[in-house]
Short mmCIF file of C-alpha atoms in Angstrom, two decimals:
data_model
loop_
_atom_site.label_atom_id
_atom_site.label_comp_id
_atom_site.label_asym_id
_atom_site.label_seq_id
_atom_site.Cartn_x
_atom_site.Cartn_y
_atom_site.Cartn_z
CA MET A 9 29.00 -4.43 28.64
CA ASP A 10 27.47 -5.52 25.34
CA LEU A 11 24.14 -4.31 23.87
CA ASN A 12 22.73 -6.11 20.86
CA CYS A 13 20.50 -4.76 18.08
CA SER A 14 19.38 -7.29 15.48
CA THR A 15 17.52 -6.45 12.29
CA ARG A 16 16.03 -8.57 9.52
CA HIS A 17 15.78 -7.68 5.82
CA SER A 18 17.65 -4.47 6.55
CA ARG A 19 20.59 -4.39 4.20
CA GLU A 20 19.12 -1.34 2.45
CA HIS A 21 18.71 0.57 5.73
CA ASN A 22 21.19 2.79 7.51
CA VAL A 23 21.37 1.91 11.21
CA LEU A 24 21.79 4.64 13.79
CA TRP A 25 22.63 4.24 17.46
CA ILE A 26 21.45 7.08 19.66
CA LYS A 27 22.21 7.65 23.32
CA VAL A 28 19.25 8.94 25.33
CA THR A 29 20.08 10.71 28.60
CA LYS A 30 17.27 12.06 30.74
CA ASP A 31 14.88 12.00 27.79
CA GLN A 32 17.35 13.92 25.64
CA LEU A 33 18.90 12.57 22.46
CA ASN A 34 22.67 12.68 22.22
CA ALA A 35 24.02 11.66 18.83
CA SER A 36 27.38 10.55 20.26
CA ILE A 37 27.36 7.29 18.28
CA GLU A 38 26.56 7.09 14.62
CA LEU A 39 26.83 4.44 11.93
CA SER A 40 26.55 5.56 8.30
CA GLY A 41 27.14 2.84 5.74
CA SER A 42 30.53 1.27 6.43
CA ILE A 43 31.81 4.31 8.36
CA LEU A 44 31.68 4.30 12.16
CA ILE A 45 31.95 7.58 14.04
CA VAL A 46 32.53 7.26 17.79
CA LYS A 47 33.04 10.42 19.81
CA ASP A 48 33.12 8.57 23.13
CA PRO A 49 36.37 6.55 23.56
CA ASN A 50 34.64 4.18 26.00
CA ILE A 51 32.26 2.91 23.30
CA SER A 52 32.86 0.67 20.30
CA LEU A 53 30.48 -0.81 17.73
CA ILE A 54 30.72 -4.18 15.98
CA THR A 55 28.69 -4.92 12.84
CA GLU A 56 27.84 -8.36 11.45
CA ILE A 57 25.96 -8.14 8.13
CA LYS A 58 24.35 -11.29 6.72
CA LEU A 59 22.25 -11.89 3.61
CA ASP A 60 18.85 -11.45 5.26
CA SER A 61 19.69 -9.96 8.65
CA SER A 62 22.25 -7.85 10.45
CA ARG A 63 23.53 -7.68 14.03
CA TYR A 64 24.87 -4.49 15.56
CA LYS A 65 26.68 -4.80 18.89
CA ILE A 66 27.63 -1.81 21.01
CA HIS A 67 30.36 -2.41 23.59
CA ILE A 68 30.78 -0.03 26.53
CA HIS A 69 34.19 -0.08 28.19
CA SER A 70 34.71 0.78 31.85
CA ILE A 71 31.02 1.27 32.63
CA GLN A 72 30.37 3.82 35.36
CA GLU A 73 27.59 4.20 37.90
CA GLU A 74 26.20 7.26 36.12
CA ASP A 75 25.76 5.17 32.97
CA ALA A 76 22.89 3.31 34.64
CA SER A 77 20.41 6.02 33.57
CA ILE A 78 21.52 5.96 29.94
CA ILE A 79 19.41 4.26 27.26
CA TYR A 80 20.90 3.27 23.91
CA ARG A 81 18.33 3.03 21.13
CA CYS A 82 18.93 1.34 17.78
CA ASP A 83 17.19 3.30 14.98
CA LEU A 84 16.72 2.39 11.30
CA ASN A 85 16.15 5.09 8.70
CA ALA A 86 12.93 4.87 6.67
CA LYS A 87 13.11 2.76 3.51
CA ILE A 88 10.33 2.18 0.97
CA SER A 89 9.72 -1.46 0.05
CA THR A 90 10.04 -2.77 -3.49
CA ASN A 91 6.56 -4.27 -2.96
CA SER A 92 5.10 -0.79 -3.32
CA THR A 93 3.08 0.05 -6.44
CA LYS A 94 5.01 0.62 -9.64
CA SER A 95 3.90 2.89 -12.48
CA LEU A 96 0.47 2.07 -13.94
CA VAL A 97 -1.46 2.31 -17.20
CA VAL A 98 -5.21 2.29 -16.49
CA GLU A 99 -8.48 3.10 -18.23
CA LYS A 100 -10.72 6.04 -17.40
CA ALA A 101 -13.30 5.34 -14.63
CA GLN A 102 -11.29 2.37 -13.35
CA SER A 103 -10.82 1.97 -9.58
CA VAL A 104 -7.14 2.45 -8.70
CA GLU A 105 -5.13 2.03 -5.51
CA LEU A 106 -1.53 3.12 -5.03
CA GLY A 107 0.32 1.36 -2.21
CA CYS A 108 3.47 2.63 -0.52
CA PHE A 109 4.97 0.40 2.18
CA ALA A 110 7.94 1.45 4.28
CA GLY A 111 10.03 -0.02 7.07
CA GLY A 112 12.35 1.40 9.69
CA PHE A 113 12.46 2.21 13.39
CA PRO A 114 10.73 4.21 14.67
CA TYR A 115 8.01 3.10 12.28
CA PRO A 116 7.85 5.71 9.49
CA GLU A 117 4.91 7.92 8.59
CA VAL A 118 3.88 7.85 4.93
CA PHE A 119 2.21 10.72 3.07
CA TRP A 120 1.50 11.54 -0.58
CA ARG A 121 2.08 14.59 -2.75
CA THR A 122 2.31 15.71 -6.38
CA ARG A 123 4.37 18.43 -8.04
CA ASN A 124 1.44 20.84 -7.81
CA SER A 125 0.16 19.75 -4.40
CA PRO A 126 2.61 19.46 -1.48
CA PHE A 127 0.16 17.32 0.50
CA LEU A 128 -2.60 14.94 -0.64
CA SER A 129 -3.16 12.45 2.18
CA ILE A 130 -1.53 10.42 4.95
CA GLY A 131 -1.32 6.63 4.92
CA ASN A 132 0.04 3.74 2.91
CA ILE A 133 -2.83 3.70 0.37
CA LEU A 134 -3.92 6.43 -2.05
CA GLU A 135 -7.30 5.62 -3.60
CA PHE A 136 -9.04 6.70 -6.81
CA PRO A 137 -12.61 5.25 -6.83
CA ALA A 138 -13.11 6.22 -10.50
CA ILE A 139 -9.95 7.62 -12.01
CA ASN A 140 -10.22 10.50 -14.48
CA LYS A 141 -7.87 11.78 -17.16
CA ARG A 142 -7.20 14.77 -14.89
CA ASP A 143 -5.66 12.34 -12.39
CA ARG A 144 -2.85 11.27 -14.71
CA GLY A 145 0.69 12.26 -13.79
CA ASP A 146 3.38 11.60 -11.18
CA TYR A 147 2.63 10.86 -7.53
CA TYR A 148 5.25 10.80 -4.77
CA CYS A 149 5.00 8.81 -1.56
CA ILE A 150 7.24 10.13 1.22
CA ALA A 151 8.33 8.02 4.21
CA GLU A 152 9.92 9.69 7.22
CA ASN A 153 10.72 8.68 10.79
CA GLY A 154 13.18 11.33 11.93
CA VAL A 155 16.27 9.18 11.30
CA ARG A 156 18.38 11.01 8.75
CA ASN A 157 16.60 12.29 5.63
CA ASP A 158 13.21 11.09 4.47
CA THR A 159 12.90 8.79 1.44
CA SER A 160 10.52 8.97 -1.50
CA ARG A 161 9.18 6.94 -4.42
CA ARG A 162 7.65 8.22 -7.67
CA ILE A 163 4.66 6.40 -9.13
CA SER A 164 3.39 7.48 -12.56
CA ILE A 165 -0.21 6.96 -13.67
CA GLU A 166 -1.14 7.00 -17.35
CA VAL A 167 -4.89 7.13 -17.99
CA GLU A 168 -6.29 5.84 -21.27
CA PHE A 169 -9.58 7.30 -22.55
CA PRO A 170 -11.60 7.53 -25.79
CA PRO A 171 -11.35 10.62 -28.01
CA ILE A 172 -12.96 13.95 -27.19
CA VAL A 173 -13.39 16.15 -30.29
CA THR A 174 -14.04 19.91 -30.27
CA THR A 175 -13.65 22.82 -32.69
CA PRO A 176 -13.03 26.54 -32.25
CA LEU A 177 -15.37 27.32 -35.19
CA SER A 178 -18.31 25.16 -36.24
CA ARG A 179 -19.00 27.38 -39.30
CA VAL A 180 -16.32 28.75 -41.64
CA GLY A 181 -17.23 31.17 -44.45
CA GLN A 182 -15.07 31.73 -47.52
CA ALA A 183 -15.38 32.90 -51.12
CA VAL A 184 -14.73 30.76 -54.19
CA ASN A 185 -11.04 30.38 -55.12
CA HIS A 186 -9.95 31.30 -51.61
CA ASP A 187 -8.61 29.01 -48.88
CA ALA A 188 -10.82 27.97 -45.98
CA TYR A 189 -9.29 26.51 -42.79
CA LEU A 190 -11.30 23.99 -40.78
CA VAL A 191 -9.81 22.98 -37.42
CA CYS A 192 -10.73 20.27 -34.95
CA ARG A 193 -9.07 19.55 -31.60
CA VAL A 194 -8.76 16.03 -30.26
CA GLU A 195 -7.86 14.75 -26.81
CA ALA A 196 -7.31 10.99 -26.46
CA ASN A 197 -5.03 8.27 -25.11
CA PRO A 198 -3.82 6.11 -26.82
CA GLN A 199 -3.10 8.45 -29.71
CA PRO A 200 -6.05 8.43 -32.12
CA ALA A 201 -6.35 8.14 -35.88
CA ILE A 202 -7.94 11.30 -37.32
CA SER A 203 -9.84 11.48 -40.61
CA TRP A 204 -11.89 14.07 -42.49
CA ILE A 205 -15.05 13.03 -44.31
CA TYR A 206 -17.10 14.90 -46.92
CA ARG A 207 -20.35 13.55 -48.33
CA GLY A 208 -19.60 10.05 -47.01
CA ARG A 209 -16.07 9.81 -48.41
CA GLU A 210 -12.77 10.11 -46.57
CA ILE A 211 -10.66 13.01 -47.78
CA SER A 212 -7.02 12.65 -48.83
CA ASN A 213 -4.53 15.33 -49.86
CA ASN A 214 -5.02 16.54 -53.45
CA GLN A 215 -5.40 19.75 -55.45
CA HIS A 216 -8.43 20.79 -53.37
CA TYR A 217 -7.54 19.57 -49.86
CA TRP A 218 -4.55 19.53 -47.53
CA ILE A 219 -4.69 17.86 -44.09
CA SER A 220 -2.18 18.66 -41.31
CA ASN A 221 -1.99 17.11 -37.84
CA PHE A 222 -0.09 18.64 -34.91
CA ALA A 223 0.58 16.88 -31.60
CA SER A 224 0.37 18.90 -28.38
CA PRO A 225 1.28 18.05 -24.77
CA ARG A 226 -1.06 16.10 -22.48
CA ASP A 227 -2.58 13.76 -25.10
CA LYS A 228 -3.88 16.54 -27.36
CA MET A 229 -3.80 16.93 -31.15
CA ASP A 230 -4.94 19.58 -33.61
CA SER A 231 -6.03 18.63 -37.12
CA SER A 232 -6.58 21.24 -39.81
CA LEU A 233 -8.21 20.85 -43.23
CA LEU A 234 -7.29 23.46 -45.84
CA ILE A 235 -9.85 23.71 -48.65
CA ASN A 236 -9.28 25.58 -51.88
CA ILE A 237 -12.93 26.54 -52.15
CA LYS A 238 -15.00 25.77 -55.24
CA ASN A 239 -18.77 26.04 -55.58
CA TYR A 240 -19.15 22.28 -55.25
CA LEU A 241 -17.02 22.06 -52.05
CA TYR A 242 -19.37 23.90 -49.69
CA GLY A 243 -21.23 21.88 -47.07
CA ASP A 244 -20.68 19.79 -43.94
CA TYR A 245 -17.28 18.27 -43.17
CA ILE A 246 -16.80 15.63 -40.45
CA CYS A 247 -13.67 15.45 -38.32
CA LYS A 248 -13.51 11.94 -36.81
CA ALA A 249 -11.06 10.56 -34.24
CA SER A 250 -10.84 6.95 -33.04
CA ASN A 251 -8.66 4.73 -30.86
CA ILE A 252 -9.07 1.29 -29.24
CA LEU A 253 -11.41 2.73 -26.60
CA GLY A 254 -13.90 4.47 -28.89
CA ALA A 255 -14.55 7.17 -31.46
CA ALA A 256 -15.96 10.69 -31.63
CA GLU A 257 -16.67 13.21 -34.37
CA ILE A 258 -17.77 16.77 -34.97
CA ILE A 259 -19.34 18.57 -37.96
CA ILE A 260 -17.85 21.79 -39.35
CA THR A 261 -19.74 23.64 -42.09
CA ALA A 262 -18.02 25.48 -44.94
CA TYR A 263 -20.40 28.12 -46.33
CA SER A 264 -20.26 30.69 -49.13
CA LYS A 265 -19.08 34.26 -48.79
CA TYR A 266 -19.01 36.76 -51.65
CA CYS A 267 -16.13 39.22 -51.39
CA PHE A 268 -15.88 42.64 -53.10
CA HIS A 269 -12.37 43.79 -53.93
CA LYS A 270 -12.40 46.32 -56.78
CA HIS A 271 -12.68 50.06 -56.12
CA MET A 272 -12.88 49.52 -52.35
CA PRO A 273 -10.25 50.46 -49.72
CA LYS A 274 -11.01 47.25 -47.82
CA THR A 275 -12.26 43.84 -48.82
CA LEU A 276 -15.93 43.35 -47.97
CA CYS A 277 -17.34 39.83 -47.63
CA ILE A 278 -21.03 38.97 -47.44
CA SER A 279 -22.41 35.57 -46.44
CA ILE A 280 -24.84 34.11 -48.96
#
């Protein structure tokens, strides 16, 4: 007796034959890649693999009357299609859809997760009506149908957004001939250009100023301006960041402090 199982576009799938007896599964026949395991000597399996389809034929020798109640089911393990969404670069507030399409038999169930969240949603499509920078990262679609192990696909989302500029201190006091440190923190993608401006002119490194920029994870940068304070260097300093999506700035004020040192156990500074 011959039973035929034909599949199309299935070269990437593993095919599994399962014997069902009285609603119970009996994995007495199994095909894994090019290896055939047959525990029942009365059964043989023939495989014909073509470019776009495959034919699997199970042959039962010396069929018995009790075999009439046996059902042989041809299963395909879940496989995610190459038509699924690949990694994306998008702008903030853009509408985004991730698609994950899988085949196999029984038809696989698809669900989504991230590294920090074991479950997001069920279904082929994961939607972001207005994507935010907090949504950037790796997403995993998982397809499973109970045939062997499940399969997964990683889709990375990179979100571009204009700069956001903040500072830990908006006012910094220091005495003449001492160093003042002004710091601004920038978050942006793509990476921004950062400049410091004083009285309408962009600052460059010289005997009075020294600028340092430090990159941090997750599209963040710190920029510090060291000022060797003189009487004429007090006032408002602007930290400005810009990229192709926009620009932002913040004002940090350097103000005067008079410090007493002589004949005192501790330095005392007074704002003036």
